[in-house]
GROMACS .gro file of C-alpha atoms in nm:
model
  302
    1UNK     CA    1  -1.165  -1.741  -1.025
    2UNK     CA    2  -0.937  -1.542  -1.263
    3UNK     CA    3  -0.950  -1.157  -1.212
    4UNK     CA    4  -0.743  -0.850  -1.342
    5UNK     CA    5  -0.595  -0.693  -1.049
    6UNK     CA    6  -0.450  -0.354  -0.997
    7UNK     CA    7  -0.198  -0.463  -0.735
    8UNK     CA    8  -0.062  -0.117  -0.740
    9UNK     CA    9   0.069   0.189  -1.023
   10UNK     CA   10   0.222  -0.004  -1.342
   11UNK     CA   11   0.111  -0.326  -1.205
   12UNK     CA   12  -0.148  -0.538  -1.344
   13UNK     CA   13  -0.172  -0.937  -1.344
   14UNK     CA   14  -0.416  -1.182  -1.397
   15UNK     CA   15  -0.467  -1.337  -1.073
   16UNK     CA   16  -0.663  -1.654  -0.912
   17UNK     CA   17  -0.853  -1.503  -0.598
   18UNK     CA   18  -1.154  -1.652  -0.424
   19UNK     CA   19  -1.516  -1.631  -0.526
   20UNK     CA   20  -1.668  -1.375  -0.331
   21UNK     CA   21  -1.949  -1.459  -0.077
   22UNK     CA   22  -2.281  -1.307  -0.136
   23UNK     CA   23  -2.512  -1.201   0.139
   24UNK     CA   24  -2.913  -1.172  -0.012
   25UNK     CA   25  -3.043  -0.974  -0.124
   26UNK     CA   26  -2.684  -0.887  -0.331
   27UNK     CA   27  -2.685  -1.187  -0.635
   28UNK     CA   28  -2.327  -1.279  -0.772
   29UNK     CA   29  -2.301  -1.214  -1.187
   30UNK     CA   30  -2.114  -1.450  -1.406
   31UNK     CA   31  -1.918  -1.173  -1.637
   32UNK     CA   32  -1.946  -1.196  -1.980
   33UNK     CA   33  -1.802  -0.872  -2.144
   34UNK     CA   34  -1.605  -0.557  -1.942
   35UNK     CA   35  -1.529  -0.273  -2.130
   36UNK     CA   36  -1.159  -0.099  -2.086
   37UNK     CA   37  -1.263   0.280  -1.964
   38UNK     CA   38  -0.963   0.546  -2.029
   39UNK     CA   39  -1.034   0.544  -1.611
   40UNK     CA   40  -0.907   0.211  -1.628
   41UNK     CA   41  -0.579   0.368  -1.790
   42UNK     CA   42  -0.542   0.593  -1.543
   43UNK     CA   43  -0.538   0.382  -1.246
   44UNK     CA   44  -0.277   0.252  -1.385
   45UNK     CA   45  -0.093   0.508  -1.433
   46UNK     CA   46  -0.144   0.628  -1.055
   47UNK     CA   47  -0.418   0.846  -1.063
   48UNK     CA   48  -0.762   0.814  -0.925
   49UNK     CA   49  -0.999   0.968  -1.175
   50UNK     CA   50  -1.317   0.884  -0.955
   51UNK     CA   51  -1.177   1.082  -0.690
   52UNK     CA   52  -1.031   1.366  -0.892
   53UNK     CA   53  -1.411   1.366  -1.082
   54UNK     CA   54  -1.595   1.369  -0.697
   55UNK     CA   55  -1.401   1.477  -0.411
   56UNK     CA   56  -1.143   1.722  -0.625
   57UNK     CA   57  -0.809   1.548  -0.553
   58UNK     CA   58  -0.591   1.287  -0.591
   59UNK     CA   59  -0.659   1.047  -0.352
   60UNK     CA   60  -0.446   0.695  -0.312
   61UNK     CA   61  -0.597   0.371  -0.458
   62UNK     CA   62  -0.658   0.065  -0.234
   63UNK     CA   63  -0.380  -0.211  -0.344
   64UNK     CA   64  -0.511  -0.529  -0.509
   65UNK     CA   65  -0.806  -0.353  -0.690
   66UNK     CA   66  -0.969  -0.577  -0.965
   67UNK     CA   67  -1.056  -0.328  -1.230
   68UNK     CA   68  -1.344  -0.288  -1.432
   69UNK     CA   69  -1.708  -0.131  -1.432
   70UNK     CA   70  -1.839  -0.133  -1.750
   71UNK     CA   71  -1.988  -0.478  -1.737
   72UNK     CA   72  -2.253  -0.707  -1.860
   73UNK     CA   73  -2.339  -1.051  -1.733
   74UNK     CA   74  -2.549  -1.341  -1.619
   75UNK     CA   75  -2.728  -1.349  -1.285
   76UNK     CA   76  -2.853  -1.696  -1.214
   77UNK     CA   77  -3.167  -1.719  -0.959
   78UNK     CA   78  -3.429  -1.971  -0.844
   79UNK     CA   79  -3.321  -2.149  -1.116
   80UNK     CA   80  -3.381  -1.891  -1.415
   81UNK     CA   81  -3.065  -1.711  -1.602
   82UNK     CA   82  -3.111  -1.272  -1.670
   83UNK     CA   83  -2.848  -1.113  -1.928
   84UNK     CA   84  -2.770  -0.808  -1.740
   85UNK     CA   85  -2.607  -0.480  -1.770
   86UNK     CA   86  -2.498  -0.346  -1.415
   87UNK     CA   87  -2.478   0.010  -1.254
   88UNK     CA   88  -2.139  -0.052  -1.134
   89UNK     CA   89  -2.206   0.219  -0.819
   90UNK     CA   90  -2.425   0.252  -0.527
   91UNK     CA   91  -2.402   0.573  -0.331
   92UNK     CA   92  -2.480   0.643   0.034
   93UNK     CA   93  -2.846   0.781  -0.010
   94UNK     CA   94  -2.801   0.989   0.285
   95UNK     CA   95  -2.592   1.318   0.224
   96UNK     CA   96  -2.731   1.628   0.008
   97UNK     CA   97  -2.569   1.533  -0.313
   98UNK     CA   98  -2.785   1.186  -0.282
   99UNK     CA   99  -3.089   1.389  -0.145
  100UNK     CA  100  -3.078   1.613  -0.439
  101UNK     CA  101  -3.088   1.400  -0.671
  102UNK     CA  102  -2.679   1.409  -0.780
  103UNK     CA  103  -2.583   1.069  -0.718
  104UNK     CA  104  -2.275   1.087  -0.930
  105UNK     CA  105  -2.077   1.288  -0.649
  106UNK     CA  106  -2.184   1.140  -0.385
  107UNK     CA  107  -1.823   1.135  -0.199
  108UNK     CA  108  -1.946   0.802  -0.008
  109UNK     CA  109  -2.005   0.569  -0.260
  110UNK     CA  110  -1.967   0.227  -0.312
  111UNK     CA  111  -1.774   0.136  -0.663
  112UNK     CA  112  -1.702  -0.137  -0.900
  113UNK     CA  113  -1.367  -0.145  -1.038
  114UNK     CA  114  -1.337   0.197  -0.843
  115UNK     CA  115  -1.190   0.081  -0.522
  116UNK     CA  116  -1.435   0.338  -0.317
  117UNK     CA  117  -1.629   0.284  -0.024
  118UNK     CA  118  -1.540  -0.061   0.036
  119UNK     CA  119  -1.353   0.013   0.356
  120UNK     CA  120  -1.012  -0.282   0.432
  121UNK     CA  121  -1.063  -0.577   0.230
  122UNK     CA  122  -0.803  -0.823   0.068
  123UNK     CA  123  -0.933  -0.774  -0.307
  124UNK     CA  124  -1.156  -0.475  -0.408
  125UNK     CA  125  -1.461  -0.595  -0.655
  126UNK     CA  126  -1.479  -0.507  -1.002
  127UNK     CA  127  -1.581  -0.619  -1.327
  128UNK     CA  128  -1.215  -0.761  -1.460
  129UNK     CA  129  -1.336  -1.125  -1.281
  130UNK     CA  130  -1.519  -1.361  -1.382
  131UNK     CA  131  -1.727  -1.353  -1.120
  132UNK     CA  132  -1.860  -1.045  -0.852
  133UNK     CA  133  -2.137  -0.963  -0.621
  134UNK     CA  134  -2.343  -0.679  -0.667
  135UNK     CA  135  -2.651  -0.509  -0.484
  136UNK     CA  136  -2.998  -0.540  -0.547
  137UNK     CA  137  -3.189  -0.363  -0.810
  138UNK     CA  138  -2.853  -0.239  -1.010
  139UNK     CA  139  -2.891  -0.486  -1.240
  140UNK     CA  140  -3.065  -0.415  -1.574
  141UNK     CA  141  -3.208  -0.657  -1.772
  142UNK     CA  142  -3.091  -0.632  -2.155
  143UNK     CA  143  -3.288  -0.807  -2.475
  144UNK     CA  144  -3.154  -1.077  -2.676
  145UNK     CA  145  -3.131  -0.819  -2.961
  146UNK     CA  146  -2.830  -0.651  -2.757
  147UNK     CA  147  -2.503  -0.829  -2.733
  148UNK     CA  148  -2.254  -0.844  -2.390
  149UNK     CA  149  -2.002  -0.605  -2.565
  150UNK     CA  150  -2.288  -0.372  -2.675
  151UNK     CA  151  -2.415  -0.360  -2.340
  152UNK     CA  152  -2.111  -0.242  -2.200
  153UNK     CA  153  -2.137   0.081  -2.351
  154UNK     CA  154  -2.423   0.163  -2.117
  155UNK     CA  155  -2.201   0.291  -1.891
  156UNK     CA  156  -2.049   0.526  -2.100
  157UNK     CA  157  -2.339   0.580  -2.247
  158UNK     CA  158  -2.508   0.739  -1.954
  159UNK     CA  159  -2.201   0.932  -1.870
  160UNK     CA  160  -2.247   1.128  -2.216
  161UNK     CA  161  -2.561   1.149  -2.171
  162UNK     CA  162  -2.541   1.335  -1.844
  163UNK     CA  163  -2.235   1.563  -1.996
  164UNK     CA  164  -2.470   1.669  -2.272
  165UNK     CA  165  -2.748   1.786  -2.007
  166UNK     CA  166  -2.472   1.976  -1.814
  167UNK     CA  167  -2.407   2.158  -2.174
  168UNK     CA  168  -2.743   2.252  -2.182
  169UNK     CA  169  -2.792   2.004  -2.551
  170UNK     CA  170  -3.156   2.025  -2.666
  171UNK     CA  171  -3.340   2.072  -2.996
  172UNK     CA  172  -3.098   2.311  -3.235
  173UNK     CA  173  -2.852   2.385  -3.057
  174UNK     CA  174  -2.463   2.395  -3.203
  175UNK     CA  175  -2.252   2.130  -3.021
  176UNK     CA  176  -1.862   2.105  -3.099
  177UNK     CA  177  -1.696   1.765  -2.906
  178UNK     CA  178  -1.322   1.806  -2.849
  179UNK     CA  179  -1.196   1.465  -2.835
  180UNK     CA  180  -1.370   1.126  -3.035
  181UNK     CA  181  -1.257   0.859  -2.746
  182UNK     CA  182  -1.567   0.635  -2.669
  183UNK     CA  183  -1.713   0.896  -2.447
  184UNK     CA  184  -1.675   1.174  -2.712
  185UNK     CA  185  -1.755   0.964  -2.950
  186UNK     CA  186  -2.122   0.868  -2.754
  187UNK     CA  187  -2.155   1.257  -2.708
  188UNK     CA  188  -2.154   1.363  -3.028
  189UNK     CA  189  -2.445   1.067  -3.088
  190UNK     CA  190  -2.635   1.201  -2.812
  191UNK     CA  191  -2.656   1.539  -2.904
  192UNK     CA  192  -2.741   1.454  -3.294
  193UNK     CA  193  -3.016   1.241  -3.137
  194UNK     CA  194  -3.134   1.523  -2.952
  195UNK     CA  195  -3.210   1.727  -3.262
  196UNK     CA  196  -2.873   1.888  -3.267
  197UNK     CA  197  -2.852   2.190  -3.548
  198UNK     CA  198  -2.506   2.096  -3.606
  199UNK     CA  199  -2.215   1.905  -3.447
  200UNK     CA  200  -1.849   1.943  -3.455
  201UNK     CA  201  -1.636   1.687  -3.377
  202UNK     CA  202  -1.239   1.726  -3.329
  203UNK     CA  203  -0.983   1.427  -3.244
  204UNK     CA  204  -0.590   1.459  -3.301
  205UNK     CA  205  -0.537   1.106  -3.418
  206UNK     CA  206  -0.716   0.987  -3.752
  207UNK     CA  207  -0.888   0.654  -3.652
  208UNK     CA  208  -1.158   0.798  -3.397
  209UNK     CA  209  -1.202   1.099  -3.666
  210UNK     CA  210  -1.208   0.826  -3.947
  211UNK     CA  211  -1.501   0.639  -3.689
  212UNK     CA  212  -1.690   0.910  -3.672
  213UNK     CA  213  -1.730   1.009  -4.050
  214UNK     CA  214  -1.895   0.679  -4.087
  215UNK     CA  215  -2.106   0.713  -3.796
  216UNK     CA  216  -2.228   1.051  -4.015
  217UNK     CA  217  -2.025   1.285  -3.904
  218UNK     CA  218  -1.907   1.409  -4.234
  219UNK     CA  219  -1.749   1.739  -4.086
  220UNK     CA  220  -1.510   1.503  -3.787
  221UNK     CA  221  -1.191   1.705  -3.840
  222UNK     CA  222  -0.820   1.554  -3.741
  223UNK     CA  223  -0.607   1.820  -3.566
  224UNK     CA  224  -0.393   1.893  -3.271
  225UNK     CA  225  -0.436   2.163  -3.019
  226UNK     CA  226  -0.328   2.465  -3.208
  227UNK     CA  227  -0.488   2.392  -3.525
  228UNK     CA  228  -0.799   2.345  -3.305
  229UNK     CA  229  -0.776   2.632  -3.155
  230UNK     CA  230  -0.741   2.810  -3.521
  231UNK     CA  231  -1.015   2.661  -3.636
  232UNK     CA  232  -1.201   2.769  -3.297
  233UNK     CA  233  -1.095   3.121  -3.418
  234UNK     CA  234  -1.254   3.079  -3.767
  235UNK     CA  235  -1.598   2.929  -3.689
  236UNK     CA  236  -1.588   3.211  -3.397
  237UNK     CA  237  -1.815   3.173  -3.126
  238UNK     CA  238  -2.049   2.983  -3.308
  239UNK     CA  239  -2.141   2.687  -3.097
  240UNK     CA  240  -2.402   2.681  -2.779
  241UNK     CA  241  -2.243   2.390  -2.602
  242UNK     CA  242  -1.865   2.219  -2.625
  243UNK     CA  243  -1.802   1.889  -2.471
  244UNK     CA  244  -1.447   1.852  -2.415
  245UNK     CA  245  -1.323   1.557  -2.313
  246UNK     CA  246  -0.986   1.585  -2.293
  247UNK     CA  247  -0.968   1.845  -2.055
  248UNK     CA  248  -0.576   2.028  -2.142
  249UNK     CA  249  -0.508   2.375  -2.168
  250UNK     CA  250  -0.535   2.348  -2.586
  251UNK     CA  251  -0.882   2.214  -2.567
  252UNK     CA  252  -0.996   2.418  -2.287
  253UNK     CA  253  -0.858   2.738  -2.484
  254UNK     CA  254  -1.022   2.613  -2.796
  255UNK     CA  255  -1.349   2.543  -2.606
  256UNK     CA  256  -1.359   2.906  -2.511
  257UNK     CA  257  -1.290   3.066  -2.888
  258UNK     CA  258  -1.587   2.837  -3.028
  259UNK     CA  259  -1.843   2.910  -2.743
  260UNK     CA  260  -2.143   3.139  -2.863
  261UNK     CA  261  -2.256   3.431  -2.600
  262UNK     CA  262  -2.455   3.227  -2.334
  263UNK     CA  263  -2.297   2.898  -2.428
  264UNK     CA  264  -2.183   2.623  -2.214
  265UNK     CA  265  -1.871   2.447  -2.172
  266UNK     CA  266  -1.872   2.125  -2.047
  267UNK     CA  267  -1.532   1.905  -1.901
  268UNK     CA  268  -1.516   1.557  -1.869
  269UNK     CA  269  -1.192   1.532  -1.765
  270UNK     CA  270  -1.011   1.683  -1.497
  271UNK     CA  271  -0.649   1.660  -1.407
  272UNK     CA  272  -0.422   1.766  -1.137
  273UNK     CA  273  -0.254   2.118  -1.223
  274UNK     CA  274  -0.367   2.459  -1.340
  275UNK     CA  275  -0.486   2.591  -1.648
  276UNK     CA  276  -0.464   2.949  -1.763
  277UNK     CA  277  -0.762   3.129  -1.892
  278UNK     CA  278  -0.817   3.504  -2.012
  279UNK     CA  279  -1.125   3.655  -1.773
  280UNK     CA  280  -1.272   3.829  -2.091
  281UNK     CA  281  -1.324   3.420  -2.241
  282UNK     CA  282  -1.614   3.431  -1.986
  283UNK     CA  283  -1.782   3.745  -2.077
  284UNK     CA  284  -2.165   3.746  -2.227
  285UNK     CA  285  -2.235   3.485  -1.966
  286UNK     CA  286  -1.997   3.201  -2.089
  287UNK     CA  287  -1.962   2.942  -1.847
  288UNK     CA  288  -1.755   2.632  -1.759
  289UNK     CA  289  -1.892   2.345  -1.572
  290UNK     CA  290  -1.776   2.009  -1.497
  291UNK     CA  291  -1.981   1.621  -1.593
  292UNK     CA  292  -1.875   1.363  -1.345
  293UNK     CA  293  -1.990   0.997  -1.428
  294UNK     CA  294  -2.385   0.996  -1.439
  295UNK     CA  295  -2.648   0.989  -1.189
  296UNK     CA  296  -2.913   0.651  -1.163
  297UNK     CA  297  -3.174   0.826  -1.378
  298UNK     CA  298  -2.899   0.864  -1.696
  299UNK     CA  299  -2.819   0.439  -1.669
  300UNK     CA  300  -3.171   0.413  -1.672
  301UNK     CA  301  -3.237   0.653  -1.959
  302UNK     CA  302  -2.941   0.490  -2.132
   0.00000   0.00000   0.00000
């Protein structure tokens, strides 16, 4: 079968590698639609954004990794054919993280498209294939009324989803996303659906911004770091919750002139490196957290 494969930094082919063997109750999926993640990206670059997200560092990438986890498919059993959208991770279900509830950083997971927890094998599973085994009960069964490329925005889906409960995003409250990629972009929906008072929404480039005036958000405003940051300084403190998905010192900086006493910062993406931050950005109980992925219950709720 043809898969996408991750052979190592800067290199990517399209490869012929075996079908995988299934052992029950795991069902192989046909593929049908896999969604490029900015993760994806990454990998290829040389980082490892999963482990960066979970563990807090950097660690190496398995060679020949078929990339991919934002996937929908076919399962084919007894005879009878299921359009599917998959949770592309299973976690270990035994350590506290699991036991509490936090799936997401479990540090023992296995992971679609992710490399993790598969221990030594020749190829690594992901979506990028045509076809791919996965475990029992992570496949969801989607309508007619949703297409294969549609469904692969579950994924992401559930990740903004889970960022916008770390922000604390409920009925009124000001939200500003920094950063309109597909993640921001899902955010920003998330929180209006929520019963969001207001929501800003910053990109530097015009097309996401352009995007998400037509999606409704007529205030989506095009500007780089500083001029963020500016603006930050003229709609002081104003906003309950920022999502930033970008994660640099610009956004970060902005993030902390727009947050309202109490408010909530939440990062989506974390890097390698330091950022610098005035103390006095965190008085009147201003915090920072982190959103990593999304735990079983936000795939669902997606």
């Amino acid at each position: 079968m043809k898969s996408v494969i991750l052979v190592g930094p800067g290199n990517l082919v399209v490869k012929e590698i075996s079908v995988p063997d299934v052992t029950p109750p795991a069902h192989r999926v046909r593929m049908m639609a896999c969604g490029i993640c900015g993760s994806d990206v990454r990998y290829l670059a040389g980082e490892n954004p999963w482990s960066l997200h979970t563990v807090g560092k950097n660690l190496a990438s398995p060679p020949n990794m078929v990339l991919g986890h934002e996937i929908a498919g076919i399962v084919e059993a007894n005879g009878v054919s299921k359009r599917v959208a998959i949770l592309a991770y299973r976690a270990c279900g035994r350590c506290r993280a699991c036991l509490s509830g936090r799936e997401n950083i479990c540090a023992s997971v296995e992971h679609l498209g992710h490399g993790a927890g598969w221990g030594t094998r020749e190829y690594y599973p992901g979506g990028m294939a045509e076809e791919f085994e996965v475990w029992d009960g992570f496949s969801y069964e989607i309508p007619d009324t949703i297409s294969f490329e549609e469904a692969t925005f579950l994924d992401g889906l559930a990740v903004a989803i889970h960022a916008c409960d770390r922000a604390g995003v409920v009925q009124g409250s000001r939200v500003a996303v920094l950063g309109l990629g597909p993640i921001g972009m899902l955010a920003a929906q998330v929180a209006r659906d929520r019963g969001a008072e207001h929501v800003m929404a910053c990109d530097t480039t015009a097309l996401p911004v352009e995007l998400a005036r037509e999606l409704g958000f007529e205030s989506a405003a095009q500007s780089d770091g500083h001029a963020m940051f500016r603006r930050a300084e003229r709609e002081s403190k104003q906003f309950d919750a920022v999502i930033d998905t970008v994660g640099a010192q610009e956004t970060v900086e902005a993030a902390f002139a727009l947050l309202a006493p109490g408010g909530v910062i939440s990062l989506l993406a974390v890097h390698e490196g330091h950022i610098e931050l005035d103390a006095m950005r965190l008085s009147a109980e201003r915090y920072v957290t982190t959103s990593a992925n999304s735990p079983y219950r936000d795939f669902q709720r997606a």
